[in-house]
PDB file of C-alpha atoms in Angstrom:
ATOM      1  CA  UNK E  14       0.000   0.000   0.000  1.00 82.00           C
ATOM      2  CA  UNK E  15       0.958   3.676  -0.715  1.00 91.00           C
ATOM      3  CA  UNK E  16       1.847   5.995   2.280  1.00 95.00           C
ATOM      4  CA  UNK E  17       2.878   9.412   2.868  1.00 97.00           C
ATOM      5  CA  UNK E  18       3.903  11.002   5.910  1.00 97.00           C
ATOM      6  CA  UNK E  19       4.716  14.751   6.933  1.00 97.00           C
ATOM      7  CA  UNK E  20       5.575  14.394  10.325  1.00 94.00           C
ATOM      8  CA  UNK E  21       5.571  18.114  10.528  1.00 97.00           C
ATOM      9  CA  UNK E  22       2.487  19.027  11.977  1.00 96.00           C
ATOM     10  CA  UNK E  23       3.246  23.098  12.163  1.00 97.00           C
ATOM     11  CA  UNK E  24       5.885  25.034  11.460  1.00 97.00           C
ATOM     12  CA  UNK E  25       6.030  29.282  12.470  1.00 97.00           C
ATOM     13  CA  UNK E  26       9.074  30.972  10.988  1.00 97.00           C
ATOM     14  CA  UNK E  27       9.836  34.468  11.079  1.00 97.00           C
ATOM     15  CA  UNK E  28       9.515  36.255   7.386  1.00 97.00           C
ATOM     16  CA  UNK E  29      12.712  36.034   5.450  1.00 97.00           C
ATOM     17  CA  UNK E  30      14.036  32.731   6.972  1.00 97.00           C
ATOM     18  CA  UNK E  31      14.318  29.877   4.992  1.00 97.00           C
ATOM     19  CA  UNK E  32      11.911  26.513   5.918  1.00 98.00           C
ATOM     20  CA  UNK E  33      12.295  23.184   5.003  1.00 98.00           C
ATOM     21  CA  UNK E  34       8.689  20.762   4.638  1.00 98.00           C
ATOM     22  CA  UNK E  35      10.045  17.401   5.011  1.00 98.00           C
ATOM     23  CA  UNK E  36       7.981  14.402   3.158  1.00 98.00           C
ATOM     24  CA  UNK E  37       8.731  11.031   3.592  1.00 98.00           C
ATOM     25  CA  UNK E  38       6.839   8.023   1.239  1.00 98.00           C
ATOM     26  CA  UNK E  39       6.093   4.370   0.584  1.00 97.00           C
ATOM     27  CA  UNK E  40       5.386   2.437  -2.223  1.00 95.00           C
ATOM     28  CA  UNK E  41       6.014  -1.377  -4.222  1.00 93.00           C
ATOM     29  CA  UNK E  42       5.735   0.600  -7.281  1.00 91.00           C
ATOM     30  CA  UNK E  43       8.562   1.455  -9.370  1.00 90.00           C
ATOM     31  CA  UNK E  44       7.641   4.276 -11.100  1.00 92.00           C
ATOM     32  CA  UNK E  45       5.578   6.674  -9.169  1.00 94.00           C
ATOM     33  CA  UNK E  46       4.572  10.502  -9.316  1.00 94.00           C
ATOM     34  CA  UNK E  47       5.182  13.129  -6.348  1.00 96.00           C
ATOM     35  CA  UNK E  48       3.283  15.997  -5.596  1.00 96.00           C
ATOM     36  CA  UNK E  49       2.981  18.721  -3.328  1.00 97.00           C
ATOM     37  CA  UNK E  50       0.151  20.879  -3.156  1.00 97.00           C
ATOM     38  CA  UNK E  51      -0.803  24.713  -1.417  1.00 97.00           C
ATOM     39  CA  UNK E  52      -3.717  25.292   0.441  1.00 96.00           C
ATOM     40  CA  UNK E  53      -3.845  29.057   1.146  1.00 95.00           C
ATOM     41  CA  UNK E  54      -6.279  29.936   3.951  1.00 93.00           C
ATOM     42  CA  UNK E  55      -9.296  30.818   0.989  1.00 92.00           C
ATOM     43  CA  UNK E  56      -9.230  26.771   0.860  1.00 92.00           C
ATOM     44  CA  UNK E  57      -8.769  25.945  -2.506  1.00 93.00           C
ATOM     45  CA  UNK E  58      -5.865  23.655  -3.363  1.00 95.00           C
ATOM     46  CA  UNK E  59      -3.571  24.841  -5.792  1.00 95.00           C
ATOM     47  CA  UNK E  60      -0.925  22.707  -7.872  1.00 94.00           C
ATOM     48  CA  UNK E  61       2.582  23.345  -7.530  1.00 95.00           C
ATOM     49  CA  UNK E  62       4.814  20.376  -8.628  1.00 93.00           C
ATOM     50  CA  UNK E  63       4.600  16.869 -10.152  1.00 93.00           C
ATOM     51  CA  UNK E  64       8.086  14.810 -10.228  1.00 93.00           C
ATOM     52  CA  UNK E  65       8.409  11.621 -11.685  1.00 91.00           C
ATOM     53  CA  UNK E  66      10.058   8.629 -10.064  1.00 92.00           C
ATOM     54  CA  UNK E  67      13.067   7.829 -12.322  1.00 88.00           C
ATOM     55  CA  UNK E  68      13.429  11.500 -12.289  1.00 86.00           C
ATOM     56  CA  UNK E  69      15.818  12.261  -9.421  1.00 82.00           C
ATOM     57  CA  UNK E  70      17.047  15.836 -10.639  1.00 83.00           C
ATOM     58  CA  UNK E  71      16.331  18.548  -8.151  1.00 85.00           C
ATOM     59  CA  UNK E  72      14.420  21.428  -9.005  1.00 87.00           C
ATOM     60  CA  UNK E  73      14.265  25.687  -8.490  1.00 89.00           C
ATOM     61  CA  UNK E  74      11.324  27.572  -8.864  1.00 90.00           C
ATOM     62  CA  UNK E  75      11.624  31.119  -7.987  1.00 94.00           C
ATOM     63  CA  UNK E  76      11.995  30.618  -4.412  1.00 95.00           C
ATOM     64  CA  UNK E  77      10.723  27.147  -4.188  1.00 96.00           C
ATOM     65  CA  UNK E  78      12.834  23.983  -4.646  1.00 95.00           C
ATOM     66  CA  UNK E  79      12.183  20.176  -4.048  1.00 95.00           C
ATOM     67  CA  UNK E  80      14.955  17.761  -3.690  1.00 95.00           C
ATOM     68  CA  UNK E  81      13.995  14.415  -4.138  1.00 94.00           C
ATOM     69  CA  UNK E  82      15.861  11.345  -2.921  1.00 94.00           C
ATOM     70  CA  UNK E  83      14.626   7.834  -3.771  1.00 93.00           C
ATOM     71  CA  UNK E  84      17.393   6.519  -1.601  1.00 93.00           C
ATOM     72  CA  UNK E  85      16.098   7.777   1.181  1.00 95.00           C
ATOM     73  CA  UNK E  86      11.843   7.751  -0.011  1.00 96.00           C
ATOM     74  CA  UNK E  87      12.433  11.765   0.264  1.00 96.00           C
ATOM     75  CA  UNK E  88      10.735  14.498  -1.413  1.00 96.00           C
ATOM     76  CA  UNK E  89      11.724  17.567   0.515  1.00 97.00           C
ATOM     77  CA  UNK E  90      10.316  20.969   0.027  1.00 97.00           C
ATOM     78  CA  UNK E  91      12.202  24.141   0.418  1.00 97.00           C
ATOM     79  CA  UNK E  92      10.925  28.380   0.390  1.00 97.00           C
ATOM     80  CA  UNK E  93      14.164  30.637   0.433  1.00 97.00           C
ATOM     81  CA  UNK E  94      13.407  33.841   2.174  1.00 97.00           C
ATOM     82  CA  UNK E  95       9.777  33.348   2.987  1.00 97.00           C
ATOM     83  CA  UNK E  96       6.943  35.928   2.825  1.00 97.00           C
ATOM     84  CA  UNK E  97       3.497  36.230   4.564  1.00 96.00           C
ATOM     85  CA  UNK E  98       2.158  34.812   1.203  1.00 96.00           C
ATOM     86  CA  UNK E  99       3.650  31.482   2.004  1.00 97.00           C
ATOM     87  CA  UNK E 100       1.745  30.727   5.022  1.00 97.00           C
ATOM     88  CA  UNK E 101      -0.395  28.035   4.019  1.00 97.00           C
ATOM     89  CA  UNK E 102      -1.233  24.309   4.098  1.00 97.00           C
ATOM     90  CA  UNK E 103       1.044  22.551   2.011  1.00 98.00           C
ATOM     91  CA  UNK E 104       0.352  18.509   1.098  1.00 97.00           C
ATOM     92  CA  UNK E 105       2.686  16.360  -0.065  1.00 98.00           C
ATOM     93  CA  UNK E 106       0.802  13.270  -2.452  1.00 97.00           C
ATOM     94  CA  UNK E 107       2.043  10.208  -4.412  1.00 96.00           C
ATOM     95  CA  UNK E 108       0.576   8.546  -7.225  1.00 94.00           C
ATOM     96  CA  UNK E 109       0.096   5.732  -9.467  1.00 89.00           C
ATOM     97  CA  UNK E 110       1.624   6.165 -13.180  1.00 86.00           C
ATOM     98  CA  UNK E 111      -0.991   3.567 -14.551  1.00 82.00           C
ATOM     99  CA  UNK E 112      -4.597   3.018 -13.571  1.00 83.00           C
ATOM    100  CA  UNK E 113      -6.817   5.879 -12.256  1.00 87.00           C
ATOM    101  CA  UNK E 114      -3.358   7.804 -10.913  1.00 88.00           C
ATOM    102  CA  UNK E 115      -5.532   7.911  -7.307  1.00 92.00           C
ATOM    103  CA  UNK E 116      -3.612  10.560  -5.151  1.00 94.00           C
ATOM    104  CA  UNK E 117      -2.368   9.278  -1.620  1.00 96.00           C
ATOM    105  CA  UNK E 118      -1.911  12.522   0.616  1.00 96.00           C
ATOM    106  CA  UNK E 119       0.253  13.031   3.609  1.00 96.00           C
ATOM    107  CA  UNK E 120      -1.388  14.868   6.823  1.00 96.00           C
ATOM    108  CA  UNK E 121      -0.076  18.320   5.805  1.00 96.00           C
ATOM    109  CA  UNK E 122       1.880  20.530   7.541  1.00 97.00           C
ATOM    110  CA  UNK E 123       0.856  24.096   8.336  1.00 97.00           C
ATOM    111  CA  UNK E 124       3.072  26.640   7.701  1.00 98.00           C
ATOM    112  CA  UNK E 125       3.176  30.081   9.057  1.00 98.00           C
ATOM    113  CA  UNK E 126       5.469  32.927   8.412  1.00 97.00           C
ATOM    114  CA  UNK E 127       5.113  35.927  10.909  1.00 96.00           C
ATOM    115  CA  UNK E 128       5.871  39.507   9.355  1.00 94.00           C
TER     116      UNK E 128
ATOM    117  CA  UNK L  19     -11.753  29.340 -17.339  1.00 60.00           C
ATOM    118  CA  UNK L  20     -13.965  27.528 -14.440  1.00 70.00           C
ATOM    119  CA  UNK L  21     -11.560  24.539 -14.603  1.00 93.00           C
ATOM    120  CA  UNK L  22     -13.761  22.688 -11.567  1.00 96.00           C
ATOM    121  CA  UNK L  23     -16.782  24.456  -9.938  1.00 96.00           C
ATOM    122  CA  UNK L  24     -18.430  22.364  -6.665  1.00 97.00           C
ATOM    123  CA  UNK L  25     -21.958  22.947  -6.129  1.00 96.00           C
ATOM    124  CA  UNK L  26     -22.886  24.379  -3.281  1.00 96.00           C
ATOM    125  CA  UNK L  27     -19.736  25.963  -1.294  1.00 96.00           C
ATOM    126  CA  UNK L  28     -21.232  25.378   2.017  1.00 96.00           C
ATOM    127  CA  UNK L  29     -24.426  23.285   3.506  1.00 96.00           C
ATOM    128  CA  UNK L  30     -25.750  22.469   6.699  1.00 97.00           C
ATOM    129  CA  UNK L  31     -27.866  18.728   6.635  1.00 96.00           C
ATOM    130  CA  UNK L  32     -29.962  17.537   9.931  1.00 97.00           C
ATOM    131  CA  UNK L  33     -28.836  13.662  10.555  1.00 97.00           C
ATOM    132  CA  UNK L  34     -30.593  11.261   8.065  1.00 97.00           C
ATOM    133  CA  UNK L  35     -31.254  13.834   5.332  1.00 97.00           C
ATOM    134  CA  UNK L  36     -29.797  13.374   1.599  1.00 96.00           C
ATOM    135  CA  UNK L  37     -27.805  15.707  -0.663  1.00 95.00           C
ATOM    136  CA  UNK L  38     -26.133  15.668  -3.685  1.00 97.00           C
ATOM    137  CA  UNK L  39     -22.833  17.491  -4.329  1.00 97.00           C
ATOM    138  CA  UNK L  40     -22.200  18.348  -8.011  1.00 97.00           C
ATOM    139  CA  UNK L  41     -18.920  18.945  -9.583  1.00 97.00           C
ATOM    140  CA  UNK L  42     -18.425  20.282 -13.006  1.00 97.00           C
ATOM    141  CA  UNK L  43     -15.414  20.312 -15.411  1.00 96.00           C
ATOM    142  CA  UNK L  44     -14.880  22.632 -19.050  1.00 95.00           C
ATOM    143  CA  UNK L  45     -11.492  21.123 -19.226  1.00 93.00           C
ATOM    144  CA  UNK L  46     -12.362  17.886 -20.918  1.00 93.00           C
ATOM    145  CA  UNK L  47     -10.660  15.990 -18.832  1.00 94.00           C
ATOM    146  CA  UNK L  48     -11.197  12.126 -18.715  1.00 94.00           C
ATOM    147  CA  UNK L  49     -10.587  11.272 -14.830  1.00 95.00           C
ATOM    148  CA  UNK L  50     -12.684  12.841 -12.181  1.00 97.00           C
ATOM    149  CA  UNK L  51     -12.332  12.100  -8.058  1.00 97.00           C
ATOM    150  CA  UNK L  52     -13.920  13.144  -5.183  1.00 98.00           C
ATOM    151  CA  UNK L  53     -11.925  13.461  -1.344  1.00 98.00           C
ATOM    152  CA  UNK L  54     -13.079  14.619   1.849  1.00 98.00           C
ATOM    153  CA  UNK L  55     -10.438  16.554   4.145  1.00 97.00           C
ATOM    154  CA  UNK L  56     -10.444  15.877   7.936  1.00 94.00           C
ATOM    155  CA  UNK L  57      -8.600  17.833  10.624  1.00 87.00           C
ATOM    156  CA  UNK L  58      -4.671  16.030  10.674  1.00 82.00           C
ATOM    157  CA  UNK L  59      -5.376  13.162   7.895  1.00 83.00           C
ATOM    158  CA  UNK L  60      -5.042  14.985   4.966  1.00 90.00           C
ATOM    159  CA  UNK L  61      -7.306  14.033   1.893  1.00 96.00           C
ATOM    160  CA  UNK L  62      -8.826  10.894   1.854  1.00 96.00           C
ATOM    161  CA  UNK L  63     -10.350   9.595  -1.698  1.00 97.00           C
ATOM    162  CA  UNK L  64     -14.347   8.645  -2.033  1.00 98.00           C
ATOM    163  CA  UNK L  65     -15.049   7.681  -5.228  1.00 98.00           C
ATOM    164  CA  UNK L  66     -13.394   8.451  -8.653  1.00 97.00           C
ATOM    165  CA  UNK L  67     -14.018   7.987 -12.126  1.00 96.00           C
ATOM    166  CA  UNK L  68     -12.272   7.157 -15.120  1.00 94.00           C
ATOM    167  CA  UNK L  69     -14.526   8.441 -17.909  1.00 93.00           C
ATOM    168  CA  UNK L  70     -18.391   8.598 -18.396  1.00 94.00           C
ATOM    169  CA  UNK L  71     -20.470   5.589 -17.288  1.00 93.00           C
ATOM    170  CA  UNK L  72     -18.104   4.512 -15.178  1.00 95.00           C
ATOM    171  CA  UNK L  73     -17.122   4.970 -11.106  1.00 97.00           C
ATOM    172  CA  UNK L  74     -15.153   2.951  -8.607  1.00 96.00           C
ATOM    173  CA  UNK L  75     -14.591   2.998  -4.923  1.00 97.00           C
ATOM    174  CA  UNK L  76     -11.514   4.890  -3.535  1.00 95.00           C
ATOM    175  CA  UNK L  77     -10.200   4.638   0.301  1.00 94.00           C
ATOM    176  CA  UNK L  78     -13.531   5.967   2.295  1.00 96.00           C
ATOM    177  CA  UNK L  79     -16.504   5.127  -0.141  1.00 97.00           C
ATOM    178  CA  UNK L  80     -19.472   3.746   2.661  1.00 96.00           C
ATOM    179  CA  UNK L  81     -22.199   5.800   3.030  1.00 96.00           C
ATOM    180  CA  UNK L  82     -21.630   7.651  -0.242  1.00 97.00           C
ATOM    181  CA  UNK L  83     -23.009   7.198  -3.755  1.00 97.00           C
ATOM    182  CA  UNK L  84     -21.598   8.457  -7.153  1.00 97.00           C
ATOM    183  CA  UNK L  85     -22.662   8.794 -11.203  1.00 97.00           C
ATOM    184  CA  UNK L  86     -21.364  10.326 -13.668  1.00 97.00           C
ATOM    185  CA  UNK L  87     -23.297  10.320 -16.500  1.00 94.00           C
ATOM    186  CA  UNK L  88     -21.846  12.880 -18.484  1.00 95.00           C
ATOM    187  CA  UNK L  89     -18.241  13.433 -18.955  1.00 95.00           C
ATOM    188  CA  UNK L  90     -17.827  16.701 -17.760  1.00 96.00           C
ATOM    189  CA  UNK L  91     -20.128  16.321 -14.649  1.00 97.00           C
ATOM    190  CA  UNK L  92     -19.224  14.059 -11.450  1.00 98.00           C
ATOM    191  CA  UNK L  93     -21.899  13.741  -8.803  1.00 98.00           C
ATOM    192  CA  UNK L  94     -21.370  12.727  -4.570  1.00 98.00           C
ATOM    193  CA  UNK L  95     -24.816  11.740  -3.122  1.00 97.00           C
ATOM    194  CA  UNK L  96     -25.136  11.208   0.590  1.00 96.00           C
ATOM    195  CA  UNK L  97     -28.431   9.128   1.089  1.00 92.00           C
ATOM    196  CA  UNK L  98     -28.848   9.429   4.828  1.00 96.00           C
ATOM    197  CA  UNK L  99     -26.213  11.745   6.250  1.00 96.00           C
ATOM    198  CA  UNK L 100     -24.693  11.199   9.541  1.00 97.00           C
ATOM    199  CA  UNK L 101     -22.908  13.653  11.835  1.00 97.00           C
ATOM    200  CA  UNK L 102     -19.307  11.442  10.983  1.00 96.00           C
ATOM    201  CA  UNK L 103     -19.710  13.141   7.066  1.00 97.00           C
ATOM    202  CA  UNK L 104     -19.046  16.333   8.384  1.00 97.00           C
ATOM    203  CA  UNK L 105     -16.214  17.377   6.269  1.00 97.00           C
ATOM    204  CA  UNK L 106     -14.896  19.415   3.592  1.00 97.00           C
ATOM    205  CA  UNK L 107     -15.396  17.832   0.018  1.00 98.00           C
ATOM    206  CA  UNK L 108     -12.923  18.183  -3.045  1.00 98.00           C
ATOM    207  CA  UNK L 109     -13.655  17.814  -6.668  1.00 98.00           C
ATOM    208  CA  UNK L 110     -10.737  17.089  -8.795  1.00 97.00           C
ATOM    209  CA  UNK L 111      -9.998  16.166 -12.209  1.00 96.00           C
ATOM    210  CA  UNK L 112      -6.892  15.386 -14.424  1.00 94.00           C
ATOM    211  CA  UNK L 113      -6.363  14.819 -18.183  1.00 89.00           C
ATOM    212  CA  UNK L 114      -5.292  11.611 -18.891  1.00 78.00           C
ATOM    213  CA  UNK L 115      -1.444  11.705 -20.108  1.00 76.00           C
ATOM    214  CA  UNK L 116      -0.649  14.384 -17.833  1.00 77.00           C
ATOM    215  CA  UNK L 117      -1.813  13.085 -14.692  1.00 83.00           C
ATOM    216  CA  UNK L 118      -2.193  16.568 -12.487  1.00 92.00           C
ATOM    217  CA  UNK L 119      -5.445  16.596 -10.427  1.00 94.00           C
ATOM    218  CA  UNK L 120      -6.674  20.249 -10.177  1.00 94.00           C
ATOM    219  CA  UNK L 121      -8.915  20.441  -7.569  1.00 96.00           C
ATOM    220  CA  UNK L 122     -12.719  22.321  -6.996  1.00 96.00           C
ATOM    221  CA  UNK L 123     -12.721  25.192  -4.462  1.00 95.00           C
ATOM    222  CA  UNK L 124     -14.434  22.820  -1.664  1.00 96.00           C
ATOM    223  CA  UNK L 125     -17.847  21.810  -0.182  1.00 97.00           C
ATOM    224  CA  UNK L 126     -18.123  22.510   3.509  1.00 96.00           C
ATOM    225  CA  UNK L 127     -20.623  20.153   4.400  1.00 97.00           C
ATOM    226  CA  UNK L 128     -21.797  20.264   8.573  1.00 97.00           C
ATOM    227  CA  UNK L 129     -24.271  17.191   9.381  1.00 97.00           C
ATOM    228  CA  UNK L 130     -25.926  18.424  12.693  1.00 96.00           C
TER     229      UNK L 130
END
């Protein structure tokens, strides 16, 4: 069975530091898809990055970057110099390749960044 | 673009009442899913679809029915709702080769 877990429940950083959302997973399959997704506090969940499993390059996005280790069942998320803006929910998901692609979500871990 | 509009945002239901939740898609996307979100466990997955005339059970599928009869619509019935529904309900739908969900704005959904 697929399993995610953020053992981060909440995290409160002060604007400007960097933060680290840590997302450990399971799976017998070997090829897979990682996700995390934002929840702002308006609810809605917003898409931010798919990476596929024999796909172990890290990426930069503005001041997001992931850094995924299958060694380790790792798919680490990272805001340089956070803002206000960040504060959110953010979810960390696997999925299937094949089949329906069902998402598996982790608990989420809340993230606030105080001005 | 709409991408995925839920039907209604919020609702309040008296134990043993029925509702349906609707969820609409312009996207033309093949799969569409439905999760509920619970305080500390994340999403959980209902009942998804992987194109018209067809649904399947996901992780947390009793006391919940689904149809989707037409591919851009994907309906969540509750036949006789009970206070443990209480939740907030997510749309979502993904095109097939690309497999990103994108997700509905949410159904807050209190069963009293």
């Amino acid at each position: 069975a697929q399993k995610v877990t953020q053992a981060q429940t909440e995290i409160s950083v002060v604007e400007k530091e960097d933060v680290t959302l840590d997302c450990v997973y399971e799976t017998r399959d070997t090829t897979y898809y990682l996700f995390w997704y934002k929840q702002p506090p308006s609810g809605e969940l917003v898409f931010l990055i798919r990476r596929n499993s024999f796909d172990e390059q890290n990426e930069i996005s503005g001041r997001y970057s992931w850094n995924f280790q299958k060694s380790t069942s790792s798919f680490n998320f990272t805001i340089t110099a956070s803002q206000v803006v960040d504060s959110a929910v953010y979810f960390c998901a696997l999925s299937e390749v094949l089949g329906a692609q069902k998402l598996v979500f982790g608990q989420g871990t809340r993230l606030t960044i105080n001005p | 673009n709409a991408g995925v509009t839920q039907t209604p945002k919020f609702r309040v239901l008296k134990t043993g009442q029925s509702m349906t939740l609707l969820c609409a898609q312009d996207m033309n996307h093949e799969y569409m899913y439905w999760y509920r979100q619970d305080p500390g466990m994340g999403l959980r997955l209902i009942h998804y679809s992987v194109g018209e005339g067809t649904t399947a059970k996901g992780e947390v599928p009793d006391g919940y029915n689904v149809s989707r009869l037409k591919k851009q619509n994907f309906l969540l019935g509750l036949e006789s709702a009970a206070p443990s529904q209480t939740s907030v309900y997510f749309c979502a739908s993904s095109y097939l080769k690309w497999n990103i969900q994108y997700f509905g704005a949410g159904t807050r959904l209190s069963v009293l």
